[in-house]
One Martini backbone bead per residue (centre of mass of N, CA, C, O) as a GRO file, in nm:
protein
  260
    1MET     BB    1  -2.281   8.808   6.096
    2TYR     BB    2  -2.479   8.839   5.838
    3GLN     BB    3  -2.540   8.591   5.578
    4SER     BB    4  -2.588   8.503   5.283
    5ARG     BB    5  -2.702   8.217   5.113
    6HIS     BB    6  -2.522   8.262   4.854
    7HIS     BB    7  -2.246   8.194   5.040
    8GLN     BB    8  -2.327   7.911   5.066
    9GLU     BB    9  -2.283   7.589   5.061
   10PRO     BB   10  -2.395   7.336   4.919
   11VAL     BB   11  -2.566   7.072   4.994
   12GLY     BB   12  -2.371   6.786   4.907
   13GLU     BB   13  -2.119   6.887   4.776
   14MET     BB   14  -1.840   6.802   4.600
   15HIS     BB   15  -1.493   6.770   4.665
   16TYR     BB   16  -1.247   6.767   4.415
   17SER     BB   17  -0.992   6.810   4.615
   18ASP     BB   18  -1.018   6.532   4.716
   19PRO     BB   19  -0.778   6.283   4.731
   20ALA     BB   20  -0.957   6.021   4.769
   21VAL     BB   21  -1.070   6.005   4.473
   22TYR     BB   22  -0.766   5.916   4.329
   23VAL     BB   23  -0.720   5.670   4.509
   24SER     BB   24  -0.583   5.357   4.379
   25SER     BB   25  -0.566   5.012   4.312
   26PRO     BB   26  -0.494   4.748   4.154
   27ALA     BB   27  -0.642   4.506   4.019
   28PRO     BB   28  -0.638   4.177   4.094
   29ARG     BB   29  -0.670   4.066   3.803
   30ARG     BB   30  -0.426   4.213   3.679
   31ARG     BB   31  -0.211   4.092   3.861
   32ARG     BB   32  -0.259   3.796   3.776
   33ARG     BB   33  -0.187   3.835   3.477
   34ILE     BB   34   0.106   3.925   3.516
   35VAL     BB   35   0.206   3.676   3.668
   36ALA     BB   36   0.129   3.467   3.451
   37ALA     BB   37   0.300   3.585   3.219
   38ALA     BB   38   0.575   3.570   3.363
   39SER     BB   39   0.568   3.262   3.409
   40LEU     BB   40   0.547   3.178   3.112
   41VAL     BB   41   0.811   3.306   3.015
   42ALA     BB   42   0.995   3.149   3.207
   43LEU     BB   43   0.920   2.866   3.099
   44LEU     BB   44   1.003   2.912   2.804
   45VAL     BB   45   1.298   2.981   2.855
   46ALA     BB   46   1.368   2.717   3.000
   47ALA     BB   47   1.291   2.527   2.765
   48VAL     BB   48   1.493   2.638   2.559
   49VAL     BB   49   1.748   2.585   2.720
   50VAL     BB   50   1.713   2.280   2.751
   51ASP     BB   51   1.696   2.220   2.445
   52ARG     BB   52   1.978   2.336   2.368
   53VAL     BB   53   2.136   2.139   2.541
   54ALA     BB   54   2.035   1.886   2.398
   55ALA     BB   55   2.139   1.965   2.118
   56ALA     BB   56   2.439   1.984   2.192
   57ARG     BB   57   2.466   1.687   2.278
   58ALA     BB   58   2.375   1.559   2.012
   59GLN     BB   59   2.598   1.689   1.838
   60SER     BB   60   2.838   1.569   1.991
   61ARG     BB   61   2.766   1.268   1.955
   62THR     BB   62   2.756   1.272   1.645
   63ALA     BB   63   3.046   1.369   1.599
   64GLU     BB   64   3.179   1.131   1.742
   65ALA     BB   65   3.061   0.903   1.566
   66PHE     BB   66   3.169   1.010   1.293
   67GLN     BB   67   3.468   1.011   1.364
   68GLU     BB   68   3.488   0.711   1.430
   69GLY     BB   69   3.370   0.603   1.154
   70MET     BB   70   3.578   0.788   0.951
   71GLY     BB   71   3.863   0.888   1.066
   72THR     BB   72   3.890   1.174   1.152
   73PRO     BB   73   4.099   1.415   1.290
   74ASP     BB   74   3.838   1.588   1.322
   75ARG     BB   75   3.572   1.735   1.426
   76SER     BB   76   3.266   1.764   1.330
   77SER     BB   77   3.004   1.940   1.188
   78VAL     BB   78   2.690   1.993   1.372
   79HIS     BB   79   2.328   2.004   1.283
   80VAL     BB   80   2.021   2.029   1.449
   81SER     BB   81   1.700   2.009   1.355
   82GLY     BB   82   1.452   2.144   1.512
   83PHE     BB   83   1.148   2.202   1.721
   84PRO     BB   84   1.198   2.010   1.951
   85VAL     BB   85   1.457   1.790   2.054
   86LEU     BB   86   1.346   1.626   2.293
   87THR     BB   87   1.125   1.472   2.132
   88GLN     BB   88   1.320   1.330   1.941
   89LEU     BB   89   1.481   1.179   2.159
   90ALA     BB   90   1.237   1.030   2.277
   91GLY     BB   91   1.190   0.884   1.984
   92GLY     BB   92   1.499   0.801   1.873
   93SER     BB   93   1.501   1.053   1.654
   94LEU     BB   94   1.641   1.257   1.413
   95ARG     BB   95   1.516   1.436   1.168
   96HIS     BB   96   1.772   1.647   1.108
   97VAL     BB   97   2.115   1.634   0.975
   98ASP     BB   98   2.417   1.827   0.959
   99ILE     BB   99   2.734   1.743   0.799
  100THR     BB  100   3.088   1.839   0.837
  101ALA     BB  101   3.378   1.707   0.674
  102ARG     BB  102   3.738   1.655   0.691
  103ASP     BB  103   3.979   1.461   0.583
  104ILE     BB  104   3.914   1.176   0.456
  105PRO     BB  105   4.058   0.891   0.455
  106ALA     BB  106   4.254   0.655   0.212
  107SER     BB  107   4.338   0.359   0.307
  108GLY     BB  108   4.445   0.062   0.142
  109THR     BB  109   4.496   0.161  -0.153
  110ALA     BB  110   4.625   0.193  -0.462
  111ARG     BB  111   4.456   0.487  -0.498
  112PRO     BB  112   4.440   0.713  -0.280
  113LEU     BB  113   4.128   0.908  -0.217
  114PRO     BB  114   4.055   1.163  -0.053
  115VAL     BB  115   3.826   1.355   0.129
  116THR     BB  116   3.818   1.686   0.166
  117LYS     BB  117   3.487   1.715   0.160
  118LEU     BB  118   3.190   1.641   0.366
  119THR     BB  119   2.843   1.661   0.292
  120VAL     BB  120   2.559   1.591   0.514
  121GLY     BB  121   2.220   1.471   0.481
  122ILE     BB  122   2.003   1.366   0.749
  123ASP     BB  123   1.746   1.120   0.794
  124GLY     BB  124   1.684   0.956   1.064
  125LEU     BB  125   1.874   0.960   1.334
  126LYS     BB  126   2.072   0.703   1.496
  127THR     BB  127   2.232   0.635   1.806
  128SER     BB  128   2.450   0.482   1.991
  129GLY     BB  129   2.567   0.439   2.313
  130SER     BB  130   2.885   0.422   2.220
  131ALA     BB  131   2.954   0.625   1.976
  132GLU     BB  132   3.055   0.430   1.711
  133GLU     BB  133   2.766   0.466   1.575
  134ALA     BB  134   2.541   0.535   1.291
  135HIS     BB  135   2.196   0.575   1.183
  136ALA     BB  136   2.015   0.602   0.862
  137ARG     BB  137   1.749   0.637   0.654
  138SER     BB  138   1.869   0.898   0.493
  139VAL     BB  139   2.104   1.017   0.228
  140ALA     BB  140   2.282   1.324   0.135
  141ALA     BB  141   2.586   1.367  -0.057
  142THR     BB  142   2.907   1.557  -0.076
  143ALA     BB  143   3.214   1.508  -0.245
  144PHE     BB  144   3.517   1.676  -0.216
  145LEU     BB  145   3.781   1.690  -0.472
  146SER     BB  146   4.072   1.791  -0.494
  147TYR     BB  147   4.318   1.839  -0.723
  148GLU     BB  148   4.546   1.760  -0.534
  149ASP     BB  149   4.434   1.479  -0.455
  150VAL     BB  150   4.404   1.372  -0.743
  151SER     BB  151   4.700   1.402  -0.823
  152ASN     BB  152   4.812   1.205  -0.607
  153ALA     BB  153   4.652   0.956  -0.707
  154LEU     BB  154   4.760   0.968  -1.020
  155GLY     BB  155   5.052   1.119  -1.062
  156LEU     BB  156   4.921   1.387  -1.178
  157LYS     BB  157   4.836   1.684  -1.317
  158VAL     BB  158   4.542   1.855  -1.200
  159SER     BB  159   4.272   2.039  -1.364
  160GLN     BB  160   4.075   2.239  -1.505
  161GLY     BB  161   3.885   2.235  -1.772
  162ASP     BB  162   3.732   2.328  -2.097
  163GLY     BB  163   3.471   2.207  -1.946
  164PRO     BB  164   3.212   2.052  -1.850
  165GLY     BB  165   3.322   1.757  -1.702
  166ARG     BB  166   3.633   1.850  -1.711
  167ILE     BB  167   3.987   1.770  -1.730
  168ASP     BB  168   4.328   1.832  -1.674
  169VAL     BB  169   4.625   1.652  -1.789
  170ARG     BB  170   4.971   1.645  -1.685
  171VAL     BB  171   5.285   1.582  -1.849
  172SER     BB  172   5.631   1.543  -1.728
  173LEU     BB  173   5.930   1.522  -1.932
  174PRO     BB  174   6.226   1.466  -2.021
  175LEU     BB  175   6.276   1.612  -2.342
  176VAL     BB  176   5.953   1.674  -2.374
  177GLY     BB  177   5.780   1.795  -2.156
  178ASP     BB  178   5.464   1.915  -2.191
  179VAL     BB  179   5.161   1.716  -2.159
  180SER     BB  180   4.815   1.752  -2.258
  181VAL     BB  181   4.486   1.657  -2.141
  182SER     BB  182   4.140   1.592  -2.202
  183THR     BB  183   3.884   1.480  -1.963
  184ALA     BB  184   3.622   1.299  -1.873
  185VAL     BB  185   3.392   1.285  -1.598
  186SER     BB  186   3.241   0.998  -1.424
  187ALA     BB  187   3.011   0.776  -1.317
  188ALA     BB  188   3.071   0.462  -1.167
  189GLY     BB  189   3.070   0.168  -1.066
  190GLY     BB  190   3.152   0.133  -0.733
  191ASN     BB  191   3.231   0.420  -0.662
  192ARG     BB  192   3.345   0.556  -0.940
  193ILE     BB  193   3.588   0.733  -1.141
  194ALA     BB  194   3.579   0.820  -1.474
  195PHE     BB  195   3.784   0.826  -1.786
  196THR     BB  196   3.695   1.002  -2.084
  197ASP     BB  197   3.753   1.141  -2.369
  198ILE     BB  198   4.052   1.172  -2.479
  199ARG     BB  199   4.244   1.481  -2.532
  200ALA     BB  200   4.469   1.652  -2.700
  201THR     BB  201   4.620   1.991  -2.617
  202ARG     BB  202   4.938   1.923  -2.564
  203GLY     BB  203   5.140   1.790  -2.753
  204GLU     BB  204   5.277   1.458  -2.777
  205LEU     BB  205   5.171   1.112  -2.788
  206ILE     BB  206   5.396   0.944  -2.687
  207PRO     BB  207   5.456   0.644  -2.552
  208PRO     BB  208   5.536   0.739  -2.262
  209VAL     BB  209   5.287   0.918  -2.222
  210LYS     BB  210   5.066   0.708  -2.281
  211ALA     BB  211   5.143   0.518  -2.050
  212LEU     BB  212   5.083   0.713  -1.817
  213LEU     BB  213   4.787   0.769  -1.890
  214ASP     BB  214   4.683   0.480  -1.883
  215LYS     BB  215   4.757   0.422  -1.586
  216ALA     BB  216   4.575   0.665  -1.471
  217LEU     BB  217   4.289   0.643  -1.671
  218GLU     BB  218   4.177   0.359  -1.745
  219GLU     BB  219   4.101   0.332  -1.448
  220PRO     BB  220   3.894   0.371  -1.216
  221VAL     BB  221   3.837   0.559  -0.923
  222PRO     BB  222   3.800   0.478  -0.602
  223LEU     BB  223   3.563   0.537  -0.326
  224ARG     BB  224   3.641   0.399  -0.005
  225ASN     BB  225   3.543   0.654   0.206
  226ILE     BB  226   3.237   0.562   0.203
  227PRO     BB  227   2.958   0.498   0.328
  228GLU     BB  228   2.761   0.252   0.370
  229GLY     BB  229   2.493   0.290   0.119
  230LEU     BB  230   2.635   0.470  -0.074
  231ARG     BB  231   2.577   0.624  -0.402
  232LEU     BB  232   2.692   0.711  -0.700
  233ARG     BB  233   2.546   0.957  -0.930
  234SER     BB  234   2.750   1.214  -0.961
  235VAL     BB  235   2.962   1.448  -1.147
  236ALA     BB  236   3.150   1.762  -1.091
  237THR     BB  237   3.311   2.045  -1.197
  238THR     BB  238   3.547   2.281  -1.073
  239GLY     BB  239   3.791   2.510  -0.993
  240ASN     BB  240   3.903   2.301  -0.737
  241GLY     BB  241   3.719   2.041  -0.823
  242ILE     BB  242   3.527   1.753  -0.728
  243ASN     BB  243   3.184   1.660  -0.737
  244ALA     BB  244   3.027   1.405  -0.541
  245ARG     BB  245   2.716   1.239  -0.561
  246PHE     BB  246   2.509   1.106  -0.295
  247THR     BB  247   2.297   0.823  -0.209
  248GLY     BB  248   2.081   0.680   0.062
  249THR     BB  249   1.978   0.391   0.255
  250GLN     BB  250   2.047   0.262   0.537
  251VAL     BB  251   2.291   0.406   0.696
  252THR     BB  252   2.628   0.334   0.817
  253PHE     BB  253   2.844   0.459   1.075
  254ARG     BB  254   3.165   0.302   1.068
  255PRO     BB  255   3.478   0.170   1.057
  256ALA     BB  256   3.361  -0.080   0.850
  257SER     BB  257   3.186   0.107   0.619
  258SER     BB  258   3.364   0.116   0.394
  259ALA     BB  259   3.408   0.090   0.084
  260THR     BB  260   3.534  -0.201  -0.133
   0.00000   0.00000   0.00000
């Protein structure tokens, strides 16, 4: 049958229903970018993991050296700052290290006063291969002395005072009862804590009481368990004890480094 030309498909017209028009694969350049990005992420993750392992080892070695040097019963808490740590180790010095130690003993002294808690900020730390000592370019430290430890050292009951920089000292004697005084605490030469401006706050300072107080407070108490090279700069009282602030340069932590 004859068909009109109007019903014939135009010559050369594209069939949009042809599925071949829509099928395409990702461009090779895009695939290469994805692979490169994934490889870079993997390398960065691996580098961070390796660096954290190195940091953990450095912290462990520093804690071991500090424990050996200060004679603490437990391992100290150590945090190495900065990233990456590997480059610091390669240079032979850790940029900054924070150490927290507890119960540093004070043996062999007339009035042993242990350090209840010592927090140390160290710049430029180098450790020896034997892990028995450590050297620091500069150090800022705070020694916390609990009132319980201070009381044991003085042989009298010590508590927070009636004002900043002051403590209360109590004497208890049979037939006399409790006698209390308030005294100022301050930094003295030779890394010692001095007691001055003694004022009676309760009871009468009869001769036996005065003798006990003079024996306990007349001479400053030395802090002999502080690393060599640290110097006492100031003291401050808190609700639970005394904070003694130290600074120093070229400090060495080792068994024989306690101040004498």
